[in-house]
Amino acid sequence: MKKHLYNIIKSLDKLESNIAFYPSIISLFGILFAFFMIYLESIGISKYLVEHAPILVVNNAETARSLLTTFVAGLISIMVFSFSLVMILLNQASSNFSPRLLPGLISNRRHQIILGIYNSTLLYCIFTLVSITPQGDKYQMPGFSVLLGIVFMTLSLGAFIYFIHSISQEIQVNTIMDKIFKKSKLRLDKLIEAEKHIDIEFEDTSNWKEIMADSTGYMQDVSLNSLADLAEEHQLKIEIVPIKGAYVLKGIPILKYKGDSDEDLEKKLAEAITFSNSELIEDNYVLAFKQITEIALKAMSPGINDPGTCINSIDYLTELFALRMTKKDKSYYFSEDKTALIFIKTVSFEQLLYNVMASLRTYCKHDIIIVQKLFLMLQYLLQNSNVLNENYKKVVIKEIKNLEKDALDNHKNEADISVIKSCIKRLQQVNSLGYEI
């Protein structure tokens, strides 16, 4: 029962990121409210208001029909225009920044709510228009419902103005990177808080039984609660073999476990892993490093040629790396009595820093300004006092050497070489570990 509950919660979380989720829910409320108003009109609410507050009732059938028809046509035009703006945003983000940004932009909750307001108002106006009787005297016409239609249309126009403002902000690269940074920081803070005051060594898993993948795709998420319940119930210890976000091929190991099991239990264990063709930063903070790095690389391409955006990207990466240095390279899931039940493989700090720096060195080593900025990033990481493991600083020194070699090999101008050597000298002065740079 718990397993099905966890799966339902996970499904709802994924469904929420769908662009049609909130518009569908809000549109449903619009239809239900339209039927509710038709019911109130049938029991005489407009007749009562005509007698006691006539200003609240549209009392002319032709005026009501004209207003509602205009609202329907106008809302359809607004929806088409808004949808076109969303497509332009997605196309520009894909072309100028990175296709990986699209899932995050599509799942923008504010834009979903605005589209839902449009659609619910449209449906309300259509059903109210249909409810006007052919003869339409003042007691049979839904005058109060028409007035509410005017209110909802005014709200839709306000939402449209806000949508124009919002979409103009969303399309800016600094706004995009800031959102990526905040989401990944929130995820990292949560992971760091969860592993505080925990220092254990998991036993060797090389001889454990393996469960193979029966499908192909990106390992998007793992239902740790479901796995932990099965592990406690059947006295198992489990290792999750692939790193979250890795592309898993059919037939390779996805889980290892120690303990007694059968085919049915192995199937339940495998079902706790979710495969998908897309990724979200809320599930995998490493994706933020990939996205910001890709924005920096795209900015340095000859077609875009925007070093300023690359510099901003390095600033965000610097802060994320500094935060990552406060997290352990190994993650575990614990039972209520603090027993490590599940060993979760994660991307190590060394691998993460190397992957980012390898890409930036390859595409930015010819630009002395970007090289300087990269040296400043590595200097900040080397001077970072909130480091969980001193080995992280050894990794930083290794990347400093790699960057120095690439930079010197690609610059022949004496002024540029002098700048590079000056950066190296400054790094040697702040190096507290005693390792040669």
CSV table of C-alpha atoms in Angstrom, one decimal:
chain,number,residue,atom,x,y,z
A,1,MET,CA,0.0,0.0,0.0
A,2,LYS,CA,2.8,2.4,0.9
A,3,LYS,CA,4.5,1.6,-2.4
A,4,HIS,CA,1.5,2.7,-4.4
A,5,LEU,CA,1.1,5.8,-2.3
A,6,TYR,CA,4.7,6.8,-3.0
A,7,ASN,CA,4.2,6.1,-6.7
A,8,ILE,CA,1.1,8.3,-6.7
A,9,ILE,CA,2.9,11.2,-5.0
A,10,LYS,CA,5.8,10.9,-7.5
A,11,SER,CA,3.5,10.8,-10.4
A,12,LEU,CA,1.7,14.0,-9.2
A,13,ASP,CA,5.1,15.7,-8.8
A,14,LYS,CA,6.0,14.8,-12.4
A,15,LEU,CA,2.5,15.7,-13.7
A,16,GLU,CA,2.8,19.2,-12.2
A,17,SER,CA,5.7,20.1,-14.5
A,18,ASN,CA,3.5,19.4,-17.5
A,19,ILE,CA,2.5,22.6,-19.3
A,20,ALA,CA,-1.2,21.4,-19.5
A,21,PHE,CA,-1.6,20.5,-15.8
A,22,TYR,CA,-2.6,23.8,-14.2
A,23,PRO,CA,-4.6,25.1,-17.3
A,24,SER,CA,-6.6,21.8,-17.2
A,25,ILE,CA,-7.4,22.1,-13.5
A,26,ILE,CA,-8.3,25.8,-13.7
A,27,SER,CA,-10.4,25.2,-16.9
A,28,LEU,CA,-12.3,22.5,-15.0
A,29,PHE,CA,-13.2,25.0,-12.3
A,30,GLY,CA,-14.4,27.4,-14.9
A,31,ILE,CA,-16.8,24.9,-16.3
A,32,LEU,CA,-18.0,23.9,-12.9
A,33,PHE,CA,-18.6,27.5,-11.9
A,34,ALA,CA,-20.5,28.1,-15.2
A,35,PHE,CA,-22.9,25.3,-14.3
A,36,PHE,CA,-23.2,26.6,-10.8
A,37,MET,CA,-24.2,30.0,-12.1
A,38,ILE,CA,-26.7,28.4,-14.5
A,39,TYR,CA,-28.2,26.7,-11.4
A,40,LEU,CA,-28.4,30.0,-9.5
A,41,GLU,CA,-30.1,31.6,-12.5
A,42,SER,CA,-32.6,28.8,-12.6
A,43,ILE,CA,-33.7,29.6,-9.0
A,44,GLY,CA,-34.0,33.4,-9.7
A,45,ILE,CA,-30.8,35.1,-8.6
A,46,SER,CA,-31.0,37.6,-11.5
A,47,LYS,CA,-34.7,38.3,-10.7
A,48,TYR,CA,-33.7,39.0,-7.1
A,49,LEU,CA,-30.9,41.3,-8.0
A,50,VAL,CA,-33.0,43.3,-10.6
A,51,GLU,CA,-35.4,44.1,-7.7
A,52,HIS,CA,-32.7,44.9,-5.0
A,53,ALA,CA,-29.5,45.8,-6.9
A,54,PRO,CA,-30.2,46.4,-10.6
A,55,ILE,CA,-26.7,47.8,-11.2
A,56,LEU,CA,-25.3,44.3,-10.8
A,57,VAL,CA,-27.4,42.9,-13.7
A,58,VAL,CA,-27.0,43.2,-17.5
A,59,ASN,CA,-30.7,43.4,-18.4
A,60,ASN,CA,-30.6,43.4,-22.2
A,61,ALA,CA,-30.3,40.2,-24.1
A,62,GLU,CA,-28.7,41.7,-27.2
A,63,THR,CA,-26.1,43.5,-25.2
A,64,ALA,CA,-25.4,40.3,-23.2
A,65,ARG,CA,-25.0,38.3,-26.4
A,66,SER,CA,-22.7,40.9,-28.0
A,67,LEU,CA,-20.5,41.2,-24.9
A,68,LEU,CA,-20.1,37.4,-24.5
A,69,THR,CA,-19.5,36.9,-28.3
A,70,THR,CA,-16.8,39.6,-28.2
A,71,PHE,CA,-15.2,38.1,-25.1
A,72,VAL,CA,-15.0,34.6,-26.7
A,73,ALA,CA,-13.4,36.0,-29.9
A,74,GLY,CA,-11.0,38.2,-27.9
A,75,LEU,CA,-9.9,35.4,-25.6
A,76,ILE,CA,-9.2,33.1,-28.5
A,77,SER,CA,-7.0,35.8,-30.0
A,78,ILE,CA,-5.2,36.4,-26.7
A,79,MET,CA,-4.6,32.7,-26.2
A,80,VAL,CA,-3.1,32.3,-29.7
A,81,PHE,CA,-0.9,35.3,-29.1
A,82,SER,CA,0.3,34.0,-25.7
A,83,PHE,CA,0.9,30.6,-27.1
A,84,SER,CA,3.0,32.1,-29.9
A,85,LEU,CA,5.1,34.0,-27.4
A,86,VAL,CA,5.7,30.8,-25.4
A,87,MET,CA,6.9,29.1,-28.6
A,88,ILE,CA,9.2,32.0,-29.4
A,89,LEU,CA,10.7,31.8,-25.9
A,90,LEU,CA,11.3,28.1,-26.1
A,91,ASN,CA,12.8,28.5,-29.6
A,92,GLN,CA,15.1,31.3,-28.5
A,93,ALA,CA,16.2,29.4,-25.4
A,94,SER,CA,17.0,26.3,-27.4
A,95,SER,CA,18.9,28.2,-30.1
A,96,ASN,CA,20.8,30.7,-28.0
A,97,PHE,CA,21.3,28.9,-24.7
A,98,SER,CA,20.7,25.1,-24.4
A,99,PRO,CA,17.9,22.6,-25.3
A,100,ARG,CA,18.2,21.3,-21.7
A,101,LEU,CA,16.5,24.5,-20.5
A,102,LEU,CA,13.2,23.6,-22.2
A,103,PRO,CA,11.7,21.4,-19.4
A,104,GLY,CA,12.3,24.1,-16.8
A,105,LEU,CA,10.8,26.8,-19.0
A,106,ILE,CA,7.7,24.7,-19.9
A,107,SER,CA,7.0,23.9,-16.3
A,108,ASN,CA,6.8,27.7,-15.3
A,109,ARG,CA,3.8,27.7,-13.0
A,110,ARG,CA,2.9,31.4,-13.5
A,111,HIS,CA,2.5,30.9,-17.2
A,112,GLN,CA,0.4,27.8,-16.7
A,113,ILE,CA,-1.9,29.6,-14.3
A,114,ILE,CA,-2.3,32.5,-16.8
A,115,LEU,CA,-3.2,30.1,-19.6
A,116,GLY,CA,-5.7,28.5,-17.2
A,117,ILE,CA,-7.3,31.9,-16.5
A,118,TYR,CA,-7.7,32.5,-20.2
A,119,ASN,CA,-9.2,29.0,-20.9
A,120,SER,CA,-11.6,29.0,-17.8
A,121,THR,CA,-12.9,32.5,-18.7
A,122,LEU,CA,-13.4,31.4,-22.3
A,123,LEU,CA,-15.4,28.3,-21.3
A,124,TYR,CA,-17.4,30.3,-18.7
A,125,CYS,CA,-18.4,32.8,-21.4
A,126,ILE,CA,-19.3,30.0,-23.9
A,127,PHE,CA,-21.6,28.2,-21.4
A,128,THR,CA,-23.2,31.5,-20.2
A,129,LEU,CA,-23.8,32.5,-23.9
A,130,VAL,CA,-25.5,29.2,-24.5
A,131,SER,CA,-27.7,29.6,-21.4
A,132,ILE,CA,-29.4,32.8,-22.8
A,133,THR,CA,-32.9,31.9,-23.8
A,134,PRO,CA,-34.1,32.9,-27.3
A,135,GLN,CA,-36.8,35.3,-26.0
A,136,GLY,CA,-34.6,36.5,-23.2
A,137,ASP,CA,-36.8,38.7,-21.0
A,138,LYS,CA,-35.1,40.3,-18.0
A,139,TYR,CA,-36.1,37.5,-15.6
A,140,GLN,CA,-35.0,34.6,-17.8
A,141,MET,CA,-31.7,36.1,-19.0
A,142,PRO,CA,-28.6,35.3,-16.9
A,143,GLY,CA,-27.9,39.0,-16.2
A,144,PHE,CA,-25.7,38.4,-13.1
A,145,SER,CA,-23.7,35.7,-14.9
A,146,VAL,CA,-23.0,38.1,-17.8
A,147,LEU,CA,-21.7,40.7,-15.3
A,148,LEU,CA,-19.4,38.1,-13.8
A,149,GLY,CA,-18.2,37.4,-17.4
A,150,ILE,CA,-17.2,41.1,-17.6
A,151,VAL,CA,-15.3,40.7,-14.3
A,152,PHE,CA,-13.5,37.6,-15.5
A,153,MET,CA,-12.6,39.2,-18.8
A,154,THR,CA,-11.1,42.1,-17.0
A,155,LEU,CA,-9.1,39.7,-14.9
A,156,SER,CA,-7.9,38.0,-18.1
A,157,LEU,CA,-6.8,41.3,-19.6
A,158,GLY,CA,-4.8,41.9,-16.4
A,159,ALA,CA,-3.3,38.5,-16.6
A,160,PHE,CA,-2.4,39.1,-20.3
A,161,ILE,CA,-0.5,42.3,-19.3
A,162,TYR,CA,1.3,40.5,-16.6
A,163,PHE,CA,2.1,37.7,-19.1
A,164,ILE,CA,3.8,40.1,-21.5
A,165,HIS,CA,5.9,41.5,-18.6
A,166,SER,CA,6.8,38.0,-17.4
A,167,ILE,CA,7.7,36.6,-20.8
A,168,SER,CA,10.0,39.6,-21.4
A,169,GLN,CA,11.8,38.7,-18.2
A,170,GLU,CA,11.9,35.0,-18.7
A,171,ILE,CA,13.7,35.3,-22.1
A,172,GLN,CA,16.7,37.1,-20.5
A,173,VAL,CA,19.6,34.8,-19.9
A,174,ASN,CA,20.4,36.2,-16.5
A,175,THR,CA,16.9,35.4,-15.3
A,176,ILE,CA,17.2,31.9,-16.7
A,177,MET,CA,20.6,31.3,-15.0
A,178,ASP,CA,19.3,32.8,-11.7
A,179,LYS,CA,16.4,30.4,-11.7
A,180,ILE,CA,18.7,27.4,-12.4
A,181,PHE,CA,21.0,28.5,-9.6
A,182,LYS,CA,18.3,28.9,-7.0
A,183,LYS,CA,16.7,25.5,-7.8
A,184,SER,CA,20.0,23.7,-7.6
A,185,LYS,CA,21.1,25.6,-4.5
A,186,LEU,CA,17.8,24.5,-2.8
A,187,ARG,CA,18.4,20.9,-3.8
A,188,LEU,CA,22.0,21.0,-2.6
A,189,ASP,CA,21.1,22.6,0.7
A,190,LYS,CA,18.5,19.9,1.3
A,191,LEU,CA,21.0,17.1,0.5
A,192,ILE,CA,23.7,18.7,2.7
A,193,GLU,CA,21.3,19.1,5.6
A,194,ALA,CA,20.2,15.5,5.3
A,195,GLU,CA,23.8,14.1,5.6
A,196,LYS,CA,25.0,16.2,8.6
A,197,HIS,CA,26.5,14.4,11.6
A,198,ILE,CA,26.6,11.1,9.6
A,199,ASP,CA,29.9,9.5,8.9
A,200,ILE,CA,29.9,5.8,8.0
A,201,GLU,CA,31.5,3.4,5.6
A,202,PHE,CA,29.3,1.1,3.6
A,203,GLU,CA,30.4,-2.5,3.2
A,204,ASP,CA,31.9,-3.9,0.0
A,205,THR,CA,29.2,-4.6,-2.6
A,206,SER,CA,31.3,-6.3,-5.3
A,207,ASN,CA,29.8,-9.7,-4.6
A,208,TRP,CA,26.2,-8.7,-4.1
A,209,LYS,CA,23.4,-9.9,-6.3
A,210,GLU,CA,22.4,-7.7,-9.2
A,211,ILE,CA,19.1,-6.6,-10.7
A,212,MET,CA,19.3,-5.7,-14.4
A,213,ALA,CA,17.5,-2.8,-16.2
A,214,ASP,CA,14.5,-4.1,-18.3
A,215,SER,CA,14.2,-0.8,-20.2
A,216,THR,CA,16.4,2.0,-21.6
A,217,GLY,CA,16.3,5.7,-20.6
A,218,TYR,CA,17.7,8.3,-18.2
A,219,MET,CA,17.5,7.4,-14.6
A,220,GLN,CA,15.4,10.3,-13.5
A,221,ASP,CA,14.4,9.4,-10.0
A,222,VAL,CA,14.4,6.7,-7.3
A,223,SER,CA,11.6,6.1,-4.8
A,224,LEU,CA,13.9,5.8,-1.8
A,225,ASN,CA,10.9,5.5,0.6
A,226,SER,CA,9.6,2.5,-1.3
A,227,LEU,CA,13.1,0.9,-1.5
A,228,ALA,CA,13.7,1.5,2.2
A,229,ASP,CA,10.4,-0.2,3.1
A,230,LEU,CA,11.2,-3.2,1.1
A,231,ALA,CA,14.7,-3.3,2.5
A,232,GLU,CA,13.5,-3.2,6.1
A,233,GLU,CA,10.7,-5.7,5.5
A,234,HIS,CA,13.0,-8.3,3.9
A,235,GLN,CA,16.2,-7.4,5.8
A,236,LEU,CA,18.1,-6.2,2.7
A,237,LYS,CA,20.9,-3.8,2.0
A,238,ILE,CA,20.8,-2.1,-1.4
A,239,GLU,CA,23.2,-0.2,-3.6
A,240,ILE,CA,21.9,2.0,-6.5
A,241,VAL,CA,24.4,1.4,-9.2
A,242,PRO,CA,23.9,4.2,-11.8
A,243,ILE,CA,24.3,7.8,-11.0
A,244,LYS,CA,21.0,9.8,-11.1
A,245,GLY,CA,20.7,11.3,-14.5
A,246,ALA,CA,22.8,8.7,-16.2
A,247,TYR,CA,21.6,7.0,-19.4
A,248,VAL,CA,20.9,3.4,-18.5
A,249,LEU,CA,20.9,0.7,-21.2
A,250,LYS,CA,18.7,-2.4,-21.0
A,251,GLY,CA,20.5,-5.3,-19.4
A,252,ILE,CA,23.0,-3.5,-17.3
A,253,PRO,CA,22.9,-3.5,-13.4
A,254,ILE,CA,20.7,-0.9,-11.8
A,255,LEU,CA,20.6,-2.3,-8.3
A,256,LYS,CA,22.7,-4.6,-6.1
A,257,TYR,CA,21.4,-6.1,-2.9
A,258,LYS,CA,22.5,-8.3,0.0
A,259,GLY,CA,20.0,-10.7,1.5
A,260,ASP,CA,17.4,-13.3,0.4
A,261,SER,CA,15.1,-12.4,-2.4
A,262,ASP,CA,12.9,-13.9,-5.2
A,263,GLU,CA,11.8,-12.9,-8.6
A,264,ASP,CA,8.7,-11.0,-7.4
A,265,LEU,CA,10.7,-9.0,-4.9
A,266,GLU,CA,13.4,-8.1,-7.5
A,267,LYS,CA,10.6,-6.8,-9.7
A,268,LYS,CA,9.3,-4.6,-6.9
A,269,LEU,CA,12.8,-3.3,-6.2
A,270,ALA,CA,13.3,-2.5,-9.9
A,271,GLU,CA,10.0,-0.6,-10.1
A,272,ALA,CA,11.2,1.9,-7.5
A,273,ILE,CA,13.5,3.4,-10.2
A,274,THR,CA,11.9,5.8,-12.7
A,275,PHE,CA,13.2,6.2,-16.2
A,276,SER,CA,12.5,9.1,-18.4
A,277,ASN,CA,13.6,11.0,-21.5
A,278,SER,CA,13.8,14.3,-19.6
A,279,GLU,CA,15.4,15.6,-16.4
A,280,LEU,CA,14.6,18.3,-13.8
A,281,ILE,CA,16.9,20.2,-11.5
A,282,GLU,CA,14.6,19.6,-8.6
A,283,ASP,CA,15.6,15.9,-8.9
A,284,ASN,CA,19.2,16.2,-9.9
A,285,TYR,CA,21.4,19.2,-9.0
A,286,VAL,CA,24.2,18.0,-11.4
A,287,LEU,CA,21.9,19.1,-14.2
A,288,ALA,CA,22.3,22.7,-13.1
A,289,PHE,CA,26.1,22.5,-13.7
A,290,LYS,CA,25.5,21.0,-17.1
A,291,GLN,CA,22.9,23.7,-18.1
A,292,ILE,CA,25.0,26.7,-16.9
A,293,THR,CA,28.1,25.2,-18.5
A,294,GLU,CA,26.2,24.8,-21.8
A,295,ILE,CA,25.0,28.4,-21.7
A,296,ALA,CA,28.6,29.5,-21.2
A,297,LEU,CA,29.8,27.4,-24.1
A,298,LYS,CA,27.0,28.5,-26.4
A,299,ALA,CA,27.8,32.1,-25.5
A,300,MET,CA,31.4,31.6,-26.6
A,301,SER,CA,30.4,30.0,-30.0
A,302,PRO,CA,31.2,32.2,-33.1
A,303,GLY,CA,27.5,32.5,-33.9
A,304,ILE,CA,26.6,34.0,-30.5
A,305,ASN,CA,30.0,35.6,-29.4
A,306,ASP,CA,28.8,36.8,-26.0
A,307,PRO,CA,31.8,36.6,-23.5
A,308,GLY,CA,29.7,38.6,-20.9
A,309,THR,CA,27.2,35.8,-20.6
A,310,CYS,CA,30.1,33.3,-20.2
A,311,ILE,CA,31.6,35.4,-17.4
A,312,ASN,CA,28.2,35.5,-15.6
A,313,SER,CA,27.9,31.7,-16.0
A,314,ILE,CA,31.3,31.3,-14.3
A,315,ASP,CA,30.1,33.4,-11.4
A,316,TYR,CA,27.1,31.1,-10.8
A,317,LEU,CA,29.3,28.0,-11.2
A,318,THR,CA,31.8,29.4,-8.7
A,319,GLU,CA,29.1,29.7,-6.0
A,320,LEU,CA,27.6,26.3,-6.8
A,321,PHE,CA,31.1,24.6,-6.6
A,322,ALA,CA,31.7,26.3,-3.3
A,323,LEU,CA,28.5,24.9,-2.0
A,324,ARG,CA,29.2,21.4,-3.4
A,325,MET,CA,32.5,21.4,-1.5
A,326,THR,CA,30.4,21.2,1.7
A,327,LYS,CA,28.7,18.0,0.6
A,328,LYS,CA,30.1,14.5,0.8
A,329,ASP,CA,30.9,12.4,-2.2
A,330,LYS,CA,28.8,9.5,-0.9
A,331,SER,CA,25.1,9.4,0.0
A,332,TYR,CA,23.1,7.0,2.1
A,333,TYR,CA,19.5,6.4,3.0
A,334,PHE,CA,19.0,5.6,6.7
A,335,SER,CA,16.3,3.8,8.6
A,336,GLU,CA,14.7,5.2,11.7
A,337,ASP,CA,17.3,3.6,13.9
A,338,LYS,CA,20.1,5.3,11.8
A,339,THR,CA,21.1,2.1,10.0
A,340,ALA,CA,22.4,2.7,6.4
A,341,LEU,CA,20.0,0.7,4.2
A,342,ILE,CA,20.7,2.2,0.8
A,343,PHE,CA,24.0,3.3,-0.8
A,344,ILE,CA,23.4,6.0,-3.5
A,345,LYS,CA,26.1,6.6,-6.0
A,346,THR,CA,26.6,10.3,-6.7
A,347,VAL,CA,28.9,12.3,-9.0
A,348,SER,CA,32.1,13.0,-7.1
A,349,PHE,CA,33.4,16.6,-6.7
A,350,GLU,CA,36.5,15.6,-8.8
A,351,GLN,CA,34.4,14.3,-11.6
A,352,LEU,CA,32.0,17.2,-11.6
A,353,LEU,CA,34.8,19.9,-11.6
A,354,TYR,CA,36.7,18.1,-14.3
A,355,ASN,CA,33.7,17.7,-16.6
A,356,VAL,CA,32.9,21.4,-16.3
A,357,MET,CA,36.5,22.6,-16.6
A,358,ALA,CA,37.3,20.3,-19.5
A,359,SER,CA,34.4,21.8,-21.5
A,360,LEU,CA,35.3,25.4,-20.6
A,361,ARG,CA,39.1,24.9,-21.2
A,362,THR,CA,38.3,23.4,-24.7
A,363,TYR,CA,36.1,26.2,-25.9
A,364,CYS,CA,37.3,29.2,-23.9
A,365,LYS,CA,41.1,28.7,-23.6
A,366,HIS,CA,41.7,31.2,-26.5
A,367,ASP,CA,40.0,34.1,-24.6
A,368,ILE,CA,42.4,35.6,-22.0
A,369,ILE,CA,39.5,37.3,-20.2
A,370,ILE,CA,37.6,34.1,-19.7
A,371,VAL,CA,40.9,32.3,-18.7
A,372,GLN,CA,41.4,35.0,-16.0
A,373,LYS,CA,37.9,34.5,-14.8
A,374,LEU,CA,38.5,30.7,-14.5
A,375,PHE,CA,41.6,31.2,-12.5
A,376,LEU,CA,39.7,33.5,-10.2
A,377,MET,CA,37.0,30.8,-9.8
A,378,LEU,CA,39.7,28.2,-8.9
A,379,GLN,CA,41.4,30.6,-6.5
A,380,TYR,CA,38.1,31.2,-4.7
A,381,LEU,CA,37.6,27.5,-4.4
A,382,LEU,CA,41.1,27.0,-3.2
A,383,GLN,CA,40.6,29.7,-0.5
A,384,ASN,CA,37.2,28.3,0.5
A,385,SER,CA,37.2,27.7,4.3
A,386,ASN,CA,33.9,25.8,4.4
A,387,VAL,CA,35.3,22.6,2.9
A,388,LEU,CA,34.2,19.2,4.1
A,389,ASN,CA,37.2,17.3,2.7
A,390,GLU,CA,40.7,18.7,2.1
A,391,ASN,CA,41.0,16.3,-0.9
A,392,TYR,CA,38.6,18.7,-2.7
A,393,LYS,CA,41.4,21.3,-2.7
A,394,LYS,CA,43.8,18.8,-4.2
A,395,VAL,CA,41.3,18.4,-7.0
A,396,VAL,CA,41.2,22.2,-7.5
A,397,ILE,CA,45.0,22.3,-7.7
A,398,LYS,CA,44.9,19.6,-10.4
A,399,GLU,CA,42.5,21.7,-12.4
A,400,ILE,CA,44.7,24.8,-12.0
A,401,LYS,CA,47.6,22.9,-13.6
A,402,ASN,CA,45.4,21.7,-16.4
A,403,LEU,CA,44.1,25.3,-17.1
A,404,GLU,CA,47.7,26.7,-16.9
A,405,LYS,CA,48.9,24.2,-19.5
A,406,ASP,CA,46.1,24.9,-21.9
A,407,ALA,CA,46.3,28.6,-21.5
A,408,LEU,CA,50.0,28.8,-22.1
A,409,ASP,CA,49.8,26.5,-25.1
A,410,ASN,CA,47.1,28.7,-26.8
A,411,HIS,CA,48.5,32.2,-26.1
A,412,LYS,CA,51.7,33.5,-27.9
A,413,ASN,CA,51.3,37.2,-27.0
A,414,GLU,CA,53.7,38.3,-24.3
A,415,ALA,CA,51.1,40.4,-22.6
A,416,ASP,CA,48.7,37.4,-22.4
A,417,ILE,CA,51.4,35.1,-21.1
A,418,SER,CA,52.3,37.7,-18.4
A,419,VAL,CA,48.7,37.8,-17.3
A,420,ILE,CA,48.5,34.0,-17.0
A,421,LYS,CA,51.8,33.8,-15.0
A,422,SER,CA,50.5,36.5,-12.7
A,423,CYS,CA,47.4,34.5,-12.0
A,424,ILE,CA,49.5,31.4,-11.3
A,425,LYS,CA,51.8,33.4,-8.9
A,426,ARG,CA,48.7,34.7,-7.1
A,427,LEU,CA,47.4,31.2,-6.7
A,428,GLN,CA,50.8,30.0,-5.4
A,429,GLN,CA,50.6,32.7,-2.7
A,430,VAL,CA,47.1,31.6,-1.5
A,431,ASN,CA,47.9,27.8,-1.7
A,432,SER,CA,47.9,26.6,1.9
A,433,LEU,CA,48.3,22.9,1.2
A,434,GLY,CA,51.9,23.0,0.1
A,435,TYR,CA,51.3,21.3,-3.2
A,436,GLU,CA,53.2,22.6,-6.2
A,437,ILE,CA,51.1,24.7,-8.7
